[in-house]
GROMACS .gro file of C-alpha atoms in nm:
model
  250
    1UNK     CA    1   2.053   5.196  -0.232
    2UNK     CA    2   2.417   5.252  -0.338
    3UNK     CA    3   2.343   5.621  -0.408
    4UNK     CA    4   2.247   5.699  -0.050
    5UNK     CA    5   2.485   5.919   0.149
    6UNK     CA    6   2.696   5.763   0.418
    7UNK     CA    7   2.608   5.816   0.782
    8UNK     CA    8   2.892   6.067   0.807
    9UNK     CA    9   2.761   6.270   0.514
   10UNK     CA   10   2.405   6.248   0.648
   11UNK     CA   11   2.528   6.387   0.980
   12UNK     CA   12   2.708   6.667   0.798
   13UNK     CA   13   2.386   6.752   0.609
   14UNK     CA   14   2.193   6.774   0.935
   15UNK     CA   15   2.455   7.003   1.088
   16UNK     CA   16   2.446   7.220   0.778
   17UNK     CA   17   2.067   7.233   0.788
   18UNK     CA   18   2.072   7.347   1.151
   19UNK     CA   19   2.330   7.618   1.077
   20UNK     CA   20   2.139   7.746   0.776
   21UNK     CA   21   1.817   7.766   0.974
   22UNK     CA   22   1.997   7.944   1.256
   23UNK     CA   23   2.146   8.194   1.011
   24UNK     CA   24   1.805   8.248   0.848
   25UNK     CA   25   1.916   8.123   0.511
   26UNK     CA   26   1.582   7.951   0.447
   27UNK     CA   27   1.621   7.894   0.071
   28UNK     CA   28   1.942   7.700   0.112
   29UNK     CA   29   1.796   7.520   0.415
   30UNK     CA   30   1.494   7.413   0.205
   31UNK     CA   31   1.728   7.271  -0.058
   32UNK     CA   32   1.921   7.066   0.201
   33UNK     CA   33   1.595   6.948   0.368
   34UNK     CA   34   1.457   6.841   0.029
   35UNK     CA   35   1.773   6.643  -0.042
   36UNK     CA   36   1.753   6.474   0.299
   37UNK     CA   37   1.382   6.390   0.240
   38UNK     CA   38   1.451   6.243  -0.104
   39UNK     CA   39   1.727   6.028   0.041
   40UNK     CA   40   1.487   5.911   0.314
   41UNK     CA   41   1.211   5.833   0.060
   42UNK     CA   42   1.459   5.645  -0.160
   43UNK     CA   43   1.585   5.445   0.137
   44UNK     CA   44   1.229   5.373   0.254
   45UNK     CA   45   1.123   5.247  -0.091
   46UNK     CA   46   1.433   5.032  -0.108
   47UNK     CA   47   1.363   4.880   0.234
   48UNK     CA   48   1.001   4.810   0.144
   49UNK     CA   49   1.111   4.649  -0.183
   50UNK     CA   50   1.361   4.432  -0.001
   51UNK     CA   51   1.095   4.342   0.257
   52UNK     CA   52   0.855   4.237  -0.020
   53UNK     CA   53   1.129   4.031  -0.182
   54UNK     CA   54   1.210   3.867   0.153
   55UNK     CA   55   0.843   3.787   0.217
   56UNK     CA   56   0.820   3.637  -0.132
   57UNK     CA   57   1.124   3.422  -0.067
   58UNK     CA   58   0.977   3.311   0.265
   59UNK     CA   59   0.651   3.217   0.091
   60UNK     CA   60   0.846   3.024  -0.174
   61UNK     CA   61   1.047   2.852   0.098
   62UNK     CA   62   0.728   2.760   0.287
   63UNK     CA   63   0.575   2.622  -0.034
   64UNK     CA   64   0.888   2.422  -0.106
   65UNK     CA   65   0.890   2.290   0.252
   66UNK     CA   66   0.528   2.183   0.207
   67UNK     CA   67   0.611   2.009  -0.120
   68UNK     CA   68   0.908   1.838   0.042
   69UNK     CA   69   0.679   1.724   0.325
   70UNK     CA   70   0.430   1.579   0.076
   71UNK     CA   71   0.710   1.404  -0.116
   72UNK     CA   72   0.857   1.263   0.205
   73UNK     CA   73   0.514   1.130   0.307
   74UNK     CA   74   0.469   0.968  -0.036
   75UNK     CA   75   0.819   0.823  -0.020
   76UNK     CA   76   0.748   0.672   0.322
   77UNK     CA   77   0.420   0.531   0.191
   78UNK     CA   78   0.590   0.378  -0.113
   79UNK     CA   79   0.866   0.236   0.105
   80UNK     CA   80   0.609   0.092   0.347
   81UNK     CA   81   0.413  -0.071   0.063
   82UNK     CA   82   0.733  -0.203  -0.098
   83UNK     CA   83   0.857  -0.337   0.235
   84UNK     CA   84   0.519  -0.498   0.307
   85UNK     CA   85   0.506  -0.655  -0.042
   86UNK     CA   86   0.861  -0.783  -0.004
   87UNK     CA   87   0.781  -0.944   0.332
   88UNK     CA   88   0.462  -1.095   0.191
   89UNK     CA   89   0.650  -1.225  -0.113
   90UNK     CA   90   0.910  -1.377   0.117
   91UNK     CA   91   0.639  -1.553   0.322
   92UNK     CA   92   0.475  -1.692   0.009
   93UNK     CA   93   0.814  -1.809  -0.113
   94UNK     CA   94   0.865  -2.011   0.207
   95UNK     CA   95   0.509  -2.146   0.191
   96UNK     CA   96   0.561  -2.244  -0.172
   97UNK     CA   97   0.860  -2.454  -0.069
   98UNK     CA   98   0.623  -2.672   0.136
   99UNK     CA   99   0.411  -2.716  -0.177
  100UNK     CA  100   0.712  -2.808  -0.389
  101UNK     CA  101   0.821  -3.062  -0.126
  102UNK     CA  102   0.492  -3.255  -0.160
  103UNK     CA  103   0.573  -3.590  -0.319
  104UNK     CA  104   0.283  -3.799  -0.190
  105UNK     CA  105  -0.077  -3.740  -0.080
  106UNK     CA  106   0.027  -3.880   0.257
  107UNK     CA  107   0.223  -3.559   0.309
  108UNK     CA  108  -0.073  -3.333   0.231
  109UNK     CA  109  -0.159  -3.249   0.591
  110UNK     CA  110   0.204  -3.171   0.669
  111UNK     CA  111   0.210  -2.939   0.366
  112UNK     CA  112  -0.106  -2.758   0.485
  113UNK     CA  113   0.036  -2.715   0.835
  114UNK     CA  114   0.354  -2.569   0.689
  115UNK     CA  115   0.153  -2.323   0.478
  116UNK     CA  116  -0.054  -2.219   0.781
  117UNK     CA  117   0.261  -2.158   0.985
  118UNK     CA  118   0.445  -1.957   0.717
  119UNK     CA  119   0.143  -1.738   0.633
  120UNK     CA  120   0.017  -1.709   0.992
  121UNK     CA  121  -0.325  -1.859   0.910
  122UNK     CA  122  -0.580  -2.007   1.149
  123UNK     CA  123  -0.691  -2.292   0.924
  124UNK     CA  124  -0.595  -2.420   0.579
  125UNK     CA  125  -0.777  -2.703   0.403
  126UNK     CA  126  -0.769  -2.895   0.076
  127UNK     CA  127  -1.063  -3.110  -0.031
  128UNK     CA  128  -1.012  -3.338  -0.332
  129UNK     CA  129  -1.259  -3.482  -0.580
  130UNK     CA  130  -1.318  -3.841  -0.465
  131UNK     CA  131  -1.382  -3.951  -0.821
  132UNK     CA  132  -1.025  -3.861  -0.920
  133UNK     CA  133  -0.871  -4.034  -0.619
  134UNK     CA  134  -1.028  -4.370  -0.694
  135UNK     CA  135  -1.108  -4.429  -0.328
  136UNK     CA  136  -0.741  -4.487  -0.247
  137UNK     CA  137  -0.706  -4.211   0.015
  138UNK     CA  138  -0.741  -4.252   0.387
  139UNK     CA  139  -0.981  -4.062   0.609
  140UNK     CA  140  -0.716  -3.803   0.693
  141UNK     CA  141  -0.758  -3.644   0.349
  142UNK     CA  142  -1.107  -3.493   0.296
  143UNK     CA  143  -1.274  -3.594  -0.032
  144UNK     CA  144  -1.622  -3.574  -0.180
  145UNK     CA  145  -1.791  -3.624  -0.513
  146UNK     CA  146  -1.774  -3.273  -0.654
  147UNK     CA  147  -2.044  -3.334  -0.913
  148UNK     CA  148  -2.299  -3.360  -0.634
  149UNK     CA  149  -2.185  -3.033  -0.474
  150UNK     CA  150  -2.132  -2.816  -0.781
  151UNK     CA  151  -2.445  -2.611  -0.714
  152UNK     CA  152  -2.292  -2.498  -0.381
  153UNK     CA  153  -1.950  -2.441  -0.536
  154UNK     CA  154  -2.091  -2.241  -0.828
  155UNK     CA  155  -2.301  -2.033  -0.588
  156UNK     CA  156  -1.989  -1.946  -0.384
  157UNK     CA  157  -1.696  -1.911  -0.622
  158UNK     CA  158  -1.677  -1.625  -0.872
  159UNK     CA  159  -1.651  -1.685  -1.245
  160UNK     CA  160  -1.332  -1.596  -1.431
  161UNK     CA  161  -0.982  -1.726  -1.501
  162UNK     CA  162  -0.961  -1.821  -1.133
  163UNK     CA  163  -1.263  -1.926  -0.928
  164UNK     CA  164  -1.236  -1.739  -0.599
  165UNK     CA  165  -1.437  -1.652  -0.289
  166UNK     CA  166  -1.326  -1.372  -0.057
  167UNK     CA  167  -1.516  -1.237   0.241
  168UNK     CA  168  -1.706  -1.330   0.560
  169UNK     CA  169  -1.772  -1.699   0.608
  170UNK     CA  170  -2.136  -1.603   0.669
  171UNK     CA  171  -2.163  -1.534   0.295
  172UNK     CA  172  -2.014  -1.869   0.196
  173UNK     CA  173  -2.250  -2.139   0.067
  174UNK     CA  174  -2.180  -2.463   0.259
  175UNK     CA  175  -1.841  -2.396   0.428
  176UNK     CA  176  -1.843  -2.761   0.537
  177UNK     CA  177  -1.795  -2.861   0.172
  178UNK     CA  178  -1.501  -2.623   0.122
  179UNK     CA  179  -1.323  -2.734   0.439
  180UNK     CA  180  -1.430  -3.099   0.438
  181UNK     CA  181  -1.552  -3.054   0.793
  182UNK     CA  182  -1.920  -3.076   0.903
  183UNK     CA  183  -1.845  -2.841   1.194
  184UNK     CA  184  -1.764  -2.553   0.960
  185UNK     CA  185  -2.080  -2.345   0.920
  186UNK     CA  186  -2.169  -1.984   0.829
  187UNK     CA  187  -2.232  -1.917   1.200
  188UNK     CA  188  -1.873  -1.984   1.303
  189UNK     CA  189  -1.768  -1.626   1.226
  190UNK     CA  190  -1.451  -1.486   1.071
  191UNK     CA  191  -1.353  -1.456   0.707
  192UNK     CA  192  -1.246  -1.694   0.430
  193UNK     CA  193  -1.055  -1.725   0.108
  194UNK     CA  194  -1.156  -2.017  -0.114
  195UNK     CA  195  -1.012  -2.124  -0.447
  196UNK     CA  196  -1.122  -2.380  -0.703
  197UNK     CA  197  -0.821  -2.598  -0.791
  198UNK     CA  198  -0.841  -2.642  -1.168
  199UNK     CA  199  -0.710  -2.920  -1.384
  200UNK     CA  200  -0.457  -2.732  -1.598
  201UNK     CA  201  -0.510  -2.982  -1.878
  202UNK     CA  202  -0.886  -2.934  -1.860
  203UNK     CA  203  -0.945  -2.578  -1.722
  204UNK     CA  204  -1.321  -2.628  -1.699
  205UNK     CA  205  -1.277  -2.910  -1.444
  206UNK     CA  206  -1.191  -2.879  -1.075
  207UNK     CA  207  -0.977  -3.138  -0.900
  208UNK     CA  208  -1.062  -2.999  -0.558
  209UNK     CA  209  -1.088  -2.693  -0.336
  210UNK     CA  210  -0.840  -2.490  -0.133
  211UNK     CA  211  -0.979  -2.287   0.158
  212UNK     CA  212  -0.846  -2.059   0.432
  213UNK     CA  213  -1.034  -1.947   0.742
  214UNK     CA  214  -0.935  -1.671   0.983
  215UNK     CA  215  -1.117  -1.571   1.300
  216UNK     CA  216  -1.095  -1.203   1.202
  217UNK     CA  217  -1.365  -1.079   0.968
  218UNK     CA  218  -1.119  -0.818   0.836
  219UNK     CA  219  -0.847  -1.065   0.732
  220UNK     CA  220  -1.013  -1.149   0.399
  221UNK     CA  221  -1.243  -0.892   0.242
  222UNK     CA  222  -1.365  -0.840  -0.118
  223UNK     CA  223  -1.154  -0.525  -0.174
  224UNK     CA  224  -0.816  -0.682  -0.096
  225UNK     CA  225  -0.568  -0.789  -0.362
  226UNK     CA  226  -0.522  -1.164  -0.409
  227UNK     CA  227  -0.255  -1.188  -0.682
  228UNK     CA  228  -0.004  -1.370  -0.460
  229UNK     CA  229  -0.272  -1.602  -0.321
  230UNK     CA  230  -0.413  -1.694  -0.662
  231UNK     CA  231  -0.068  -1.765  -0.807
  232UNK     CA  232   0.009  -1.969  -0.496
  233UNK     CA  233  -0.314  -2.170  -0.531
  234UNK     CA  234  -0.245  -2.241  -0.898
  235UNK     CA  235   0.092  -2.381  -0.789
  236UNK     CA  236  -0.085  -2.605  -0.537
  237UNK     CA  237  -0.323  -2.727  -0.809
  238UNK     CA  238  -0.034  -2.808  -1.040
  239UNK     CA  239   0.155  -2.998  -0.768
  240UNK     CA  240  -0.152  -3.193  -0.659
  241UNK     CA  241  -0.231  -3.283  -1.018
  242UNK     CA  242   0.116  -3.435  -1.057
  243UNK     CA  243   0.080  -3.633  -0.734
  244UNK     CA  244  -0.267  -3.759  -0.835
  245UNK     CA  245  -0.128  -3.872  -1.171
  246UNK     CA  246   0.144  -4.073  -0.999
  247UNK     CA  247  -0.059  -4.222  -0.714
  248UNK     CA  248  -0.411  -4.257  -0.856
  249UNK     CA  249  -0.344  -4.289  -1.227
  250UNK     CA  250  -0.543  -3.977  -1.300
   0.00000   0.00000   0.00000
């Protein structure tokens, strides 16, 4: 493009072409016309090349904008998940403080109410094995002989390092056993999380059950993660075991 004549020279060439044609000097006029045409063709090719380059840059820019949009969306998603996890971790931390504050079985109901408040839960229950308690607990703490109910517990809780149930209460075998309440039945609706509280010194033995009920069927479903809940329940089991050792000689 640098070899093209200036506008002034181009104008001079046109004037010369007109004069040569007027004077009938066709051979010289053809030479000037050819030079003007070549300059035009060169300029046209240069413009088309620049246009192609510009279109390519626009396409690259559009692709980069799209990539940036995808990255921004992923970043927002990661931030949202991180923020949600942090808030959940904070709630479990506050709930765990209620567990750590438990010094006596008389404070069990207060502990459960604190957990329900911190985690925004409709109902939280602990049922203890009556055989371990030695009959020393009052009616305010639900107990039962777990040996007689193990067929219901085994039919409800999954096998594995932690024994867990997660899903609609309609799929739970004998909710009244897990909540220590005869009014709790599969027909009540909603969803549940249930956890077998193990004896850490004898992992094959349960000292009781921990159960959560929520009126929403979507609150607890089989696909959700339960890492925080399971760690939390193991902490409850450990605390209860210490209290049972002190108060019931277990």
